[in-house]
Short mmCIF file of C-alpha atoms and ligand atoms in Angstrom, two decimals:
data_model
loop_
_atom_site.label_atom_id
_atom_site.label_comp_id
_atom_site.label_asym_id
_atom_site.label_seq_id
_atom_site.Cartn_x
_atom_site.Cartn_y
_atom_site.Cartn_z
CA MET A 1 -11.54 4.11 -2.09
CA ALA A 2 -11.36 0.98 -4.19
CA LEU A 3 -7.62 1.14 -4.53
CA GLU A 4 -6.87 2.10 -0.99
CA ASN A 5 -8.98 -0.71 0.37
CA GLN A 6 -7.45 -3.65 -1.31
CA THR A 7 -6.23 -6.47 0.80
CA VAL A 8 -4.56 -9.69 0.03
CA GLY A 9 -5.73 -13.07 1.16
CA THR A 10 -3.25 -13.65 3.89
CA GLY A 11 -4.18 -14.66 7.41
CA ARG A 12 -5.83 -11.80 9.23
CA VAL A 13 -5.54 -11.77 12.97
CA GLY A 14 -7.69 -9.36 14.90
CA ARG A 15 -6.19 -8.24 18.19
CA GLY A 16 -9.11 -8.85 20.52
CA ILE A 17 -10.06 -12.33 19.46
CA VAL A 18 -6.55 -13.75 19.40
CA GLY A 19 -6.59 -14.83 23.05
CA SER A 20 -9.76 -16.89 23.11
CA VAL A 21 -9.21 -18.40 19.69
CA LEU A 22 -5.70 -19.46 20.64
CA ILE A 23 -6.83 -21.45 23.68
CA GLY A 24 -9.53 -23.21 21.68
CA ARG A 25 -7.15 -23.99 18.87
CA LEU A 26 -4.43 -25.16 21.22
CA GLY A 27 -6.85 -27.60 22.88
CA TRP A 28 -7.87 -29.09 19.57
CA THR A 29 -4.29 -29.30 18.37
CA LEU A 30 -3.34 -31.26 21.49
CA ILE A 31 -6.23 -33.74 21.13
CA SER A 32 -5.55 -34.24 17.46
CA PHE A 33 -1.83 -34.70 18.12
CA LEU A 34 -2.32 -37.25 20.89
CA THR A 35 -4.72 -39.23 18.70
CA LEU A 36 -2.11 -39.39 15.96
CA ILE A 37 0.52 -40.71 18.41
CA ALA A 38 -1.90 -43.30 19.78
CA LEU A 39 -2.76 -44.50 16.29
CA TRP A 40 0.92 -44.71 15.45
CA ALA A 41 1.63 -46.75 18.58
CA LEU A 42 -1.26 -49.11 17.80
CA VAL A 43 -0.16 -49.77 14.23
CA ALA A 44 3.45 -50.30 15.36
CA ALA A 45 2.33 -52.77 18.03
CA LEU A 46 0.28 -54.73 15.50
CA LEU A 47 3.00 -54.83 12.82
CA GLN A 48 5.90 -55.64 15.15
CA SER A 49 8.36 -54.71 12.37
CA ARG A 50 11.87 -53.35 12.62
CA LEU A 51 10.96 -51.04 9.75
CA PHE A 52 7.96 -49.51 11.53
CA PRO A 53 9.13 -48.46 15.00
CA GLY A 54 6.63 -47.11 17.55
CA PRO A 55 6.70 -43.70 19.25
CA LEU A 56 8.71 -44.98 22.22
CA GLU A 57 11.55 -46.32 20.10
CA VAL A 58 11.67 -43.16 18.01
CA GLY A 59 11.51 -41.06 21.17
CA ALA A 60 14.49 -42.92 22.60
CA LYS A 61 16.47 -42.36 19.42
CA PHE A 62 15.49 -38.69 19.47
CA ALA A 63 16.70 -38.41 23.07
CA SER A 64 20.05 -40.09 22.39
CA GLU A 65 20.69 -38.01 19.28
CA ALA A 66 19.77 -34.89 21.23
CA ALA A 67 22.00 -35.88 24.16
CA SER A 68 25.03 -36.51 21.92
CA GLY A 69 24.61 -33.07 20.36
CA GLU A 70 24.33 -34.60 16.90
CA LEU A 71 20.74 -33.51 16.49
CA ALA A 72 21.38 -29.88 17.40
CA TYR A 73 24.46 -29.78 15.18
CA HIS A 74 22.76 -31.06 12.05
CA VAL A 75 19.51 -29.15 12.60
CA GLY A 76 21.57 -26.03 13.22
CA ILE A 77 23.52 -26.45 9.99
CA THR A 78 20.34 -26.99 8.02
CA LEU A 79 18.76 -23.97 9.68
CA ALA A 80 21.72 -21.80 8.73
CA ARG A 81 21.49 -22.93 5.10
CA VAL A 82 17.77 -22.26 5.08
CA ALA A 83 18.32 -18.79 6.53
CA VAL A 84 20.99 -17.76 4.03
CA ALA A 85 19.21 -19.18 0.99
CA PHE A 86 15.90 -17.73 2.11
CA PHE A 87 17.36 -14.29 2.71
CA LEU A 88 19.12 -14.27 -0.66
CA ALA A 89 16.03 -15.45 -2.49
CA MET A 90 13.81 -12.87 -0.79
CA VAL A 91 16.10 -9.94 -1.49
CA ILE A 92 16.79 -10.85 -5.12
CA GLY A 93 13.24 -12.08 -5.79
CA CYS A 94 11.65 -8.92 -4.33
CA ALA A 95 13.95 -6.66 -6.33
CA ILE A 96 13.13 -8.52 -9.55
CA GLY A 97 9.42 -8.60 -8.72
CA ILE A 98 9.23 -4.87 -8.04
CA ALA A 99 11.19 -4.01 -11.18
CA LEU A 100 8.95 -6.20 -13.35
CA GLY A 101 5.76 -4.94 -11.72
CA VAL A 102 6.67 -1.32 -12.26
CA ALA A 103 8.26 -1.50 -15.74
CA LYS A 104 5.83 -2.93 -18.29
CA GLY A 105 8.43 -3.36 -21.02
CA ALA A 106 10.80 -5.32 -18.82
CA ASP A 107 7.91 -7.46 -17.66
CA GLN A 108 6.95 -8.39 -21.20
CA PHE A 109 10.53 -9.20 -22.08
CA PHE A 110 11.39 -11.25 -19.00
CA ASP A 111 8.08 -13.05 -18.61
CA THR A 112 9.32 -15.98 -20.70
CA TRP A 113 12.46 -16.26 -18.59
CA LEU A 114 10.40 -16.30 -15.45
CA ILE A 115 8.15 -19.08 -16.78
CA PHE A 116 11.25 -21.07 -17.72
CA PHE A 117 12.75 -20.83 -14.23
CA LEU A 118 9.40 -21.40 -12.53
CA ASN A 119 9.01 -24.70 -14.33
CA LEU A 120 12.61 -25.85 -14.05
CA PRO A 121 12.53 -28.88 -11.72
CA ALA A 122 14.35 -28.25 -8.44
CA LEU A 123 16.40 -31.38 -8.92
CA VAL A 124 17.76 -30.12 -12.25
CA THR A 125 18.93 -26.84 -10.72
CA ILE A 126 20.58 -28.69 -7.85
CA ILE A 127 22.40 -31.17 -10.09
CA LEU A 128 23.57 -28.46 -12.48
CA CYS A 129 24.82 -26.27 -9.65
CA TYR A 130 26.84 -29.16 -8.22
CA VAL A 131 28.16 -30.07 -11.67
CA TRP A 132 29.16 -26.53 -12.53
CA PHE A 133 30.37 -25.25 -9.14
CA GLY A 134 31.43 -28.48 -7.44
CA LEU A 135 30.07 -30.00 -4.25
CA THR A 136 30.48 -26.76 -2.32
CA GLU A 137 28.49 -24.74 0.16
CA VAL A 138 28.10 -21.93 -2.37
CA ALA A 139 26.69 -24.28 -4.97
CA ALA A 140 24.26 -25.73 -2.43
CA ILE A 141 22.91 -22.37 -1.32
CA LEU A 142 22.81 -21.03 -4.86
CA ALA A 143 20.76 -24.03 -5.96
CA VAL A 144 18.19 -23.44 -3.23
CA ALA A 145 17.99 -19.70 -3.87
CA ILE A 146 17.58 -20.13 -7.63
CA ASN A 147 14.68 -22.47 -7.02
CA LYS A 148 12.98 -19.96 -4.85
CA ILE A 149 13.64 -16.63 -6.59
CA PRO A 150 11.07 -17.02 -9.40
CA ASN A 151 8.25 -17.73 -6.92
CA VAL A 152 9.12 -14.66 -4.86
CA ALA A 153 9.41 -12.52 -7.97
CA VAL A 154 6.01 -13.59 -9.31
CA THR A 155 4.25 -12.93 -6.01
CA VAL A 156 5.86 -9.53 -5.46
CA ARG A 157 5.33 -8.56 -9.10
CA GLU A 158 1.60 -8.95 -8.49
CA GLY A 159 1.85 -6.45 -5.66
CA ALA A 160 3.98 -3.98 -7.58
CA ARG A 161 1.52 -4.07 -10.49
CA SER A 162 -1.31 -3.04 -8.23
CA LEU A 163 0.42 -0.17 -6.45
CA SER A 164 -2.07 2.63 -5.89
CA ARG A 165 -1.67 5.55 -8.25
CA ASP A 166 -3.91 7.61 -5.97
CA LEU A 167 -1.50 7.33 -3.07
CA ASP A 168 1.44 7.95 -5.33
CA GLU A 169 -0.12 11.24 -6.46
CA MET A 170 -0.77 12.15 -2.84
CA ALA A 171 2.90 11.56 -2.05
CA THR A 172 3.92 13.70 -5.02
CA ILE A 173 1.70 16.61 -3.99
CA TYR A 174 2.95 16.60 -0.42
CA ARG A 175 6.56 16.25 -1.56
CA PHE A 176 7.34 13.02 0.24
CA GLY A 177 10.51 12.39 -1.75
CA THR A 178 11.92 8.98 -2.60
CA TRP A 179 12.75 7.67 0.83
CA LYS A 180 9.54 8.76 2.58
CA THR A 181 7.44 7.43 -0.29
CA LEU A 182 9.21 4.09 -0.21
CA ARG A 183 8.90 3.73 3.53
CA HIS A 184 5.35 4.97 4.12
CA VAL A 185 3.59 4.43 0.81
CA THR A 186 5.21 1.71 -1.29
CA ILE A 187 6.53 -0.85 1.16
CA PRO A 188 3.34 -1.02 3.27
CA GLN A 189 1.39 -1.75 0.10
CA LEU A 190 3.80 -4.54 -0.77
CA ALA A 191 4.01 -5.96 2.76
CA PRO A 192 1.21 -8.51 2.30
CA PHE A 193 2.92 -9.72 -0.85
CA PHE A 194 6.28 -9.96 0.93
CA ALA A 195 4.56 -11.97 3.66
CA ALA A 196 2.89 -14.29 1.16
CA ALA A 197 6.20 -14.76 -0.66
CA ALA A 198 8.04 -15.42 2.60
CA ARG A 199 5.50 -17.94 3.80
CA GLY A 200 5.26 -19.87 0.56
CA GLY A 201 8.99 -19.53 0.15
CA LEU A 202 10.00 -20.90 3.50
CA ALA A 203 7.93 -24.04 3.00
CA LEU A 204 9.70 -24.60 -0.31
CA VAL A 205 13.21 -23.78 0.92
CA TRP A 206 12.97 -26.24 3.81
CA LYS A 207 12.25 -29.09 1.44
CA ILE A 208 14.82 -28.21 -1.18
CA VAL A 209 17.59 -27.75 1.38
CA LEU A 210 17.13 -31.36 2.48
CA VAL A 211 17.53 -32.61 -1.08
CA VAL A 212 20.60 -30.43 -1.59
CA GLU A 213 22.15 -31.83 1.59
CA LEU A 214 21.29 -35.37 0.63
CA LEU A 215 22.99 -35.02 -2.74
CA GLY A 216 26.14 -33.18 -1.84
CA ARG A 217 26.78 -32.03 1.71
CA PRO A 218 28.64 -33.83 4.53
CA ASN A 219 26.26 -32.56 7.24
CA GLY A 220 22.75 -31.28 7.91
CA VAL A 221 19.45 -33.05 8.36
CA GLY A 222 19.36 -34.10 4.70
CA HIS A 223 22.75 -35.77 5.05
CA GLN A 224 21.69 -37.58 8.23
CA LEU A 225 18.57 -38.85 6.47
CA HIS A 226 20.78 -40.12 3.67
CA ILE A 227 22.95 -42.09 6.12
CA ALA A 228 19.89 -43.45 7.89
CA PHE A 229 18.45 -44.53 4.56
CA GLN A 230 21.58 -46.49 3.70
CA LEU A 231 21.42 -48.27 7.09
CA PHE A 232 17.62 -48.68 6.92
CA ASP A 233 17.62 -46.94 10.32
CA VAL A 234 13.94 -45.97 10.41
CA PRO A 235 13.92 -44.64 14.02
CA MET A 236 16.66 -42.21 13.06
CA ILE A 237 14.76 -41.06 9.96
CA LEU A 238 11.67 -40.43 12.04
CA ALA A 239 13.60 -38.76 14.87
CA TYR A 240 15.10 -36.24 12.44
CA ALA A 241 11.80 -35.77 10.67
CA ILE A 242 10.14 -34.91 13.98
CA ALA A 243 12.92 -32.53 14.99
CA PHE A 244 12.54 -30.88 11.63
CA ILE A 245 8.77 -30.47 11.93
CA LEU A 246 9.19 -29.04 15.43
CA VAL A 247 11.67 -26.41 14.31
CA VAL A 248 9.54 -25.39 11.34
CA GLN A 249 6.48 -25.03 13.56
CA ILE A 250 8.34 -23.01 16.17
CA ILE A 251 9.48 -20.57 13.49
CA GLU A 252 6.00 -20.45 11.98
CA ILE A 253 4.23 -19.74 15.27
CA GLY A 254 6.96 -17.83 17.00
CA VAL A 255 8.18 -15.61 14.18
CA LEU A 256 6.04 -15.59 11.05
CA GLN A 257 2.57 -15.38 12.57
CA PRO A 258 3.34 -12.56 15.02
CA LEU A 259 5.10 -10.70 12.22
CA GLU A 260 2.07 -11.02 9.98
CA ALA A 261 -0.29 -9.93 12.74
CA ARG A 262 1.86 -6.87 13.31
CA VAL A 263 2.02 -5.93 9.66
CA ASN A 264 -1.76 -6.29 9.37
CA ARG A 265 -2.77 -4.50 12.55
CA TRP A 266 -4.23 -1.51 10.71
CA ARG A 267 -6.79 -3.56 8.85
CA ARG A 268 -10.41 -3.29 9.86
CA MET B 1 7.47 39.67 -5.67
CA THR B 2 4.69 42.15 -5.07
CA ARG B 3 1.44 41.51 -3.35
CA ALA B 4 -0.46 42.22 -6.57
CA GLU B 5 1.21 39.34 -8.38
CA PRO B 6 -1.46 36.70 -9.10
CA ALA B 7 -1.16 33.43 -7.23
CA ILE B 8 -1.67 31.23 -10.29
CA ARG B 9 -1.70 31.86 -14.00
CA VAL B 10 -3.22 28.98 -15.95
CA SER B 11 -3.00 28.81 -19.69
CA ILE B 12 -4.04 25.54 -21.26
CA GLU B 13 -3.97 25.73 -25.03
CA GLN B 14 -4.99 22.15 -25.40
CA LYS B 15 -5.25 18.96 -23.41
CA VAL B 16 -5.64 15.80 -25.45
CA PHE B 17 -6.18 12.30 -24.14
CA PRO B 18 -4.74 9.81 -26.60
CA ALA B 19 -6.85 6.96 -27.91
CA ILE B 20 -7.11 4.00 -25.58
CA ALA B 21 -8.80 0.70 -26.40
CA ASP B 22 -12.20 1.49 -27.91
CA ARG B 23 -12.03 5.23 -27.20
CA PRO B 24 -10.70 7.54 -29.89
CA GLU B 25 -8.32 10.39 -29.15
CA HIS B 26 -10.22 13.35 -27.71
CA VAL B 27 -9.53 16.97 -26.86
CA VAL B 28 -10.81 17.66 -23.35
CA LEU B 29 -9.73 21.24 -22.71
CA ALA B 30 -8.90 24.00 -25.17
CA GLY B 31 -8.20 27.68 -24.72
CA VAL B 32 -8.51 27.78 -20.94
CA GLU B 33 -7.00 31.06 -19.70
CA LEU B 34 -7.32 31.86 -16.03
CA THR B 35 -5.57 34.21 -13.65
CA ILE B 36 -6.23 33.65 -9.97
CA GLU B 37 -5.61 36.42 -7.43
CA ARG B 38 -4.03 35.70 -4.11
CA GLY B 39 -6.40 34.77 -1.34
CA SER B 40 -9.35 34.25 -3.64
CA PHE B 41 -11.64 31.26 -3.33
CA VAL B 42 -12.25 30.16 -6.90
CA VAL B 43 -14.94 27.55 -7.46
CA LEU B 44 -14.92 25.62 -10.70
CA THR B 45 -18.17 24.04 -11.86
CA GLY B 46 -19.33 22.36 -15.02
CA PRO B 47 -21.06 19.22 -16.24
CA SER B 48 -19.72 15.88 -15.15
CA GLY B 49 -16.96 14.62 -17.42
CA CYS B 50 -16.21 18.03 -18.91
CA GLY B 51 -12.63 18.14 -17.64
CA LYS B 52 -12.64 19.77 -14.19
CA SER B 53 -10.49 17.10 -12.55
CA THR B 54 -8.23 17.07 -15.57
CA MET B 55 -7.69 20.81 -15.18
CA LEU B 56 -7.03 20.52 -11.46
CA ASN B 57 -4.46 17.76 -12.06
CA ILE B 58 -2.72 19.98 -14.58
CA VAL B 59 -2.60 22.88 -12.10
CA ALA B 60 -1.30 20.49 -9.43
CA GLY B 61 1.49 19.34 -11.71
CA LEU B 62 0.27 15.74 -11.57
CA ASP B 63 -0.48 15.85 -15.29
CA THR B 64 2.25 17.33 -17.46
CA GLU B 65 1.04 16.04 -20.82
CA TYR B 66 -0.63 19.19 -22.12
CA GLU B 67 0.08 22.22 -24.26
CA GLY B 68 0.30 25.40 -22.25
CA ALA B 69 1.73 26.57 -18.94
CA VAL B 70 0.88 26.91 -15.29
CA VAL B 71 2.83 29.57 -13.43
CA PHE B 72 2.70 30.26 -9.73
CA GLY B 73 3.26 33.67 -8.13
CA GLU B 74 6.07 32.18 -6.10
CA ASP B 75 8.47 29.52 -7.25
CA THR B 76 8.22 27.88 -3.88
CA ALA B 77 4.43 27.92 -3.64
CA LYS B 78 3.37 25.23 -1.21
CA LEU B 79 0.59 23.10 -2.62
CA ALA B 80 -2.05 21.04 -0.86
CA PHE B 81 -4.59 18.88 -2.65
CA MET B 82 -7.76 17.46 -1.19
CA PHE B 83 -8.89 14.69 -3.49
CA GLN B 84 -12.32 13.26 -4.12
CA THR B 85 -11.39 10.27 -1.94
CA PRO B 86 -9.47 10.99 1.29
CA ARG B 87 -6.33 9.16 0.10
CA LEU B 88 -5.05 8.61 3.61
CA LEU B 89 -2.45 5.93 4.20
CA PRO B 90 -4.52 3.12 5.75
CA TRP B 91 -1.48 1.69 7.57
CA ARG B 92 -0.71 4.95 9.38
CA THR B 93 -2.81 6.49 12.13
CA VAL B 94 -4.65 9.76 11.61
CA GLU B 95 -1.93 11.57 13.54
CA GLU B 96 0.84 9.96 11.49
CA ASN B 97 -0.97 10.73 8.25
CA VAL B 98 -1.08 14.41 9.14
CA ALA B 99 2.45 14.53 10.53
CA LEU B 100 3.93 12.86 7.43
CA VAL B 101 3.20 15.80 5.13
CA LEU B 102 5.20 18.20 7.28
CA ASP B 103 8.72 18.98 6.15
CA ASP B 104 11.38 17.28 8.23
CA ASP B 105 12.66 20.62 9.51
CA THR B 106 9.27 21.89 10.70
CA PRO B 107 9.58 23.21 14.26
CA ASN B 108 7.28 21.61 16.89
CA PRO B 109 5.62 19.14 14.53
CA THR B 110 3.79 17.34 17.35
CA GLU B 111 2.14 20.52 18.61
CA LYS B 112 1.20 21.55 15.09
CA VAL B 113 -0.46 18.23 14.37
CA ALA B 114 -2.28 18.23 17.71
CA ALA B 115 -3.54 21.76 17.11
CA ILE B 116 -4.94 21.07 13.67
CA LEU B 117 -6.54 17.80 14.81
CA LEU B 118 -8.22 19.69 17.64
CA ARG B 119 -9.45 22.26 15.16
CA VAL B 120 -11.08 19.64 12.90
CA GLY B 121 -12.44 17.71 15.88
CA LEU B 122 -10.28 14.62 15.55
CA SER B 123 -8.26 14.76 18.78
CA GLU B 124 -9.99 11.62 20.05
CA ALA B 125 -9.30 9.75 16.84
CA ALA B 126 -5.64 10.77 16.57
CA ASN B 127 -4.42 7.23 17.12
CA ALA B 128 -7.07 5.47 15.05
CA TYR B 129 -6.37 3.91 11.69
CA PRO B 130 -8.31 5.65 8.90
CA GLU B 131 -10.34 2.66 7.77
CA ARG B 132 -11.92 2.40 11.19
CA LEU B 133 -13.37 5.91 10.82
CA SER B 134 -16.46 7.11 8.97
CA LEU B 135 -15.99 8.76 5.59
CA GLY B 136 -16.82 12.12 7.18
CA MET B 137 -14.02 11.72 9.72
CA GLN B 138 -11.58 10.54 7.05
CA ARG B 139 -12.41 13.69 5.11
CA ARG B 140 -11.72 15.75 8.22
CA ALA B 141 -8.33 14.09 8.49
CA ALA B 142 -7.65 14.88 4.83
CA LEU B 143 -8.64 18.49 5.49
CA ALA B 144 -6.31 18.64 8.49
CA ARG B 145 -3.53 17.20 6.36
CA ALA B 146 -4.12 19.85 3.70
CA PHE B 147 -4.07 22.72 6.19
CA VAL B 148 -1.25 21.58 8.45
CA ILE B 149 1.39 22.53 5.91
CA GLU B 150 -0.08 26.06 5.74
CA PRO B 151 -0.32 25.90 1.95
CA ASP B 152 -0.12 28.86 -0.38
CA ILE B 153 -2.45 27.11 -2.76
CA LEU B 154 -5.14 24.61 -1.91
CA LEU B 155 -6.68 22.51 -4.65
CA MET B 156 -9.88 20.63 -3.88
CA ASP B 157 -11.65 18.16 -6.16
CA GLU B 158 -15.23 17.57 -5.03
CA PRO B 159 -13.97 16.95 -1.52
CA PHE B 160 -17.41 16.69 0.07
CA VAL B 161 -19.28 14.36 -2.29
CA SER B 162 -21.06 11.25 -1.04
CA LEU B 163 -21.46 12.64 2.47
CA ASP B 164 -24.83 13.05 4.16
CA ASP B 165 -26.03 16.66 4.35
CA PRO B 166 -25.11 17.34 8.00
CA SER B 167 -21.59 15.98 7.56
CA ALA B 168 -21.08 17.93 4.36
CA ASP B 169 -22.44 21.09 6.01
CA SER B 170 -20.17 20.82 9.01
CA LEU B 171 -17.15 20.13 6.80
CA ARG B 172 -17.96 23.19 4.70
CA ALA B 173 -18.29 25.29 7.84
CA LEU B 174 -14.94 23.95 8.97
CA LEU B 175 -13.35 24.77 5.64
CA ILE B 176 -14.70 28.34 5.82
CA GLU B 177 -13.38 28.69 9.36
CA LEU B 178 -9.93 27.41 8.42
CA TRP B 179 -9.86 29.60 5.33
CA ASN B 180 -10.86 32.72 7.30
CA ARG B 181 -8.22 32.00 9.89
CA ARG B 182 -5.55 31.67 7.28
CA PRO B 183 -6.54 32.98 3.85
CA THR B 184 -5.20 30.70 1.16
CA THR B 185 -5.69 30.71 -2.56
CA VAL B 186 -8.24 27.98 -3.21
CA LEU B 187 -9.27 26.31 -6.42
CA PHE B 188 -12.30 24.20 -5.60
CA VAL B 189 -14.12 21.86 -7.99
CA THR B 190 -17.73 20.89 -7.37
CA HIS B 191 -20.89 20.08 -9.25
CA ASP B 192 -23.07 21.11 -6.29
CA ARG B 193 -24.32 24.56 -7.32
CA ILE B 194 -25.41 25.59 -3.85
CA GLU B 195 -22.06 24.62 -2.39
CA ALA B 196 -20.38 26.57 -5.19
CA VAL B 197 -22.12 29.84 -4.33
CA MET B 198 -21.71 29.30 -0.60
CA LEU B 199 -17.95 29.03 -0.82
CA ALA B 200 -16.84 31.06 -3.82
CA THR B 201 -15.50 34.57 -4.03
CA ARG B 202 -15.28 33.87 -7.73
CA LEU B 203 -17.33 31.39 -9.70
CA ILE B 204 -16.11 29.85 -12.92
CA ARG B 205 -18.09 27.53 -15.14
CA LEU B 206 -16.53 25.24 -17.69
CA GLY B 207 -18.55 24.06 -20.65
CA GLY B 208 -18.51 23.18 -24.30
CA ARG B 209 -16.59 20.55 -26.17
CA PRO B 210 -13.66 20.83 -25.79
CA ALA B 211 -14.30 22.58 -22.50
CA HIS B 212 -13.39 26.21 -21.94
CA ILE B 213 -14.50 28.92 -19.52
CA VAL B 214 -18.11 29.89 -20.32
CA GLN B 215 -18.83 32.01 -17.25
CA ASP B 216 -16.69 33.93 -14.76
CA THR B 217 -18.37 35.97 -11.99
CA GLY B 218 -17.49 37.37 -8.59
CA VAL B 219 -19.70 36.35 -5.68
CA ASP B 220 -20.36 39.34 -3.42
CA LEU B 221 -22.26 37.65 -0.62
CA SER B 222 -21.30 38.42 2.97
CA PRO B 223 -20.15 35.58 5.25
CA ASP B 224 -23.54 35.55 7.01
CA GLU B 225 -25.49 35.51 3.77
CA ARG B 226 -23.49 32.51 2.60
CA LEU B 227 -24.75 30.42 5.48
CA ASP B 228 -28.36 31.30 4.59
CA ARG B 229 -29.68 28.79 2.05
CA GLU B 230 -32.42 31.17 0.85
CA LYS B 231 -29.96 33.96 0.14
CA VAL B 232 -27.66 31.58 -1.69
CA LEU B 233 -30.53 30.30 -3.83
CA ALA B 234 -31.71 33.83 -4.57
CA TRP B 235 -28.21 34.81 -5.68
CA ARG B 236 -28.11 31.84 -8.01
CA MET B 237 -31.47 32.78 -9.53
CA ARG B 238 -30.21 36.28 -10.23
CA LEU B 239 -27.15 34.83 -11.92
CA PHE B 240 -29.34 32.84 -14.28
CA GLU B 241 -31.50 35.86 -15.11
CA ASN B 242 -28.44 37.91 -15.98
CA ALA B 243 -26.84 35.20 -18.05
N1 LIG C 1 -6.59 9.08 -18.11
C1 LIG C 1 -7.56 9.35 -19.00
N2 LIG C 1 -7.48 8.82 -20.24
C2 LIG C 1 -8.44 9.09 -21.16
N3 LIG C 1 -9.49 9.89 -20.94
C3 LIG C 1 -9.62 10.45 -19.73
C4 LIG C 1 -8.65 10.21 -18.69
N4 LIG C 1 -9.03 10.89 -17.58
C5 LIG C 1 -10.17 11.52 -17.92
N5 LIG C 1 -10.53 11.27 -19.19
C6 LIG C 1 -11.68 11.80 -19.89
O1 LIG C 1 -11.59 13.21 -19.89
C7 LIG C 1 -12.85 13.79 -19.69
C8 LIG C 1 -12.81 14.71 -18.48
O2 LIG C 1 -12.65 13.97 -17.31
P1 LIG C 1 -12.61 14.64 -15.87
O3 LIG C 1 -11.61 15.73 -15.88
O4 LIG C 1 -12.43 13.58 -14.87
O5 LIG C 1 -14.08 15.24 -15.76
P2 LIG C 1 -14.79 15.95 -14.50
O6 LIG C 1 -13.84 15.97 -13.37
O7 LIG C 1 -15.17 17.29 -15.00
O8 LIG C 1 -16.01 15.14 -14.21
C9 LIG C 1 -13.84 12.67 -19.53
O9 LIG C 1 -14.49 12.46 -20.77
C10 LIG C 1 -12.99 11.49 -19.18
O10 LIG C 1 -13.56 10.31 -19.65
MG1 LIG C 2 -13.93 14.94 -11.49
#
């Protein structure tokens, strides 16, 4: 049983309790959020500085940027870059992770490489990609993906190392074949590790994409922040930051959490 | 292929586990020769750690690192294995677990699965995930999974250990019922001597170091006598006196 029972420390969501917990949590989130805004407004009123605008000023900027379509355009571009880089990093990282987890020899050989790439500062990868491939879209996305791949690989490798031999034998006896084994035995065991890699990965990709845009792209949230920085336009910086946080949260709550709950629905 | 052809011919000259960590290389099985007739219920007993599971894994083809040969009466013999733990897929429902072992071209898979689940008393739990069920029910599901493919050969490795007596009894009764309904060649490992006599048509004991067959007897109890604990015990006593 020991092998079959293992779980990974990702968020577990039981079906029945979701409803009541959600309402309670939503209430608290709202209170906490409103307090933060009030505090912000208070500090801004006390400081009376052009460099520390209050919520109203930032809200107005947000509205005008949204109305002009600028906001949607740049957020959309950033989102697209995140999506492509994230997808690439997940596919390549998972493949590497599974290979290393299953093949001991390869793991021993490539472990040093992995540690090297894990510890390579994101900024170095970005600069080198731009230097070697020019200030292009490909270089930008490559830089983000390369930053992310080692993390995905390490997480998934952990899962592949702990694949249950018991279940594998069961699949052999009952002649599951490659495809059936992959679909019903292997991938479900790795799912929690995929989820952990995706979650940790998305948080990282968001941040790196902004830096990549700031350094070498003519559009996207990172580029807008760069412009705002040069003009010392703090309301604009905050307006984009808020838009950014909103989008990330919508994806987290609307996509990632339901997906995780679905993947984990068999757990006790 | 004639009816008289044995179902399995096992010949293990030697099975050696190589040295790992602090354990030296050791020979577990040597000179194990066994011919199993079709439709017989062979029970394999022996002290814990003597190599029963190792032998079963060799017969199942899960372990190929040995000297010798295992030959089946038919090249296409369909194998089922009931392990010591249920080994169900926790992320698939009971019904899905049973359905998954069927070949893709099996006619009426849904009906087949429903019928076997009814037989083992799991119709209500068909849509439950295994980890929400008791160990006894998980074992029932594993039994259903083993029988649904209508195997030619059924291997069982202490499939009823760590159950309370009533659950183990009812699972044994179920196994006997399923076996009577569709006689299958069974190789069953247990260290429960009562269970061994209750189920076996042929009783084989492994012993010695390295292990080999030290006793091989037919069990001529009638189906009714097998369900009578006293009769089973008496039979065992006689076996000891003769040995
Ligand atoms: N993978 C293995 N590597 C090394 N030794 C093993 C391995 N599997 C089993 N053994 C050893 O082989 C012997 C027989 O084990 P096993 O067949 O499980 O015994 P039984 O099922 O009769 O209790 C034991 O001494 C056990 O420690
Ligand atoms: Mg054993």
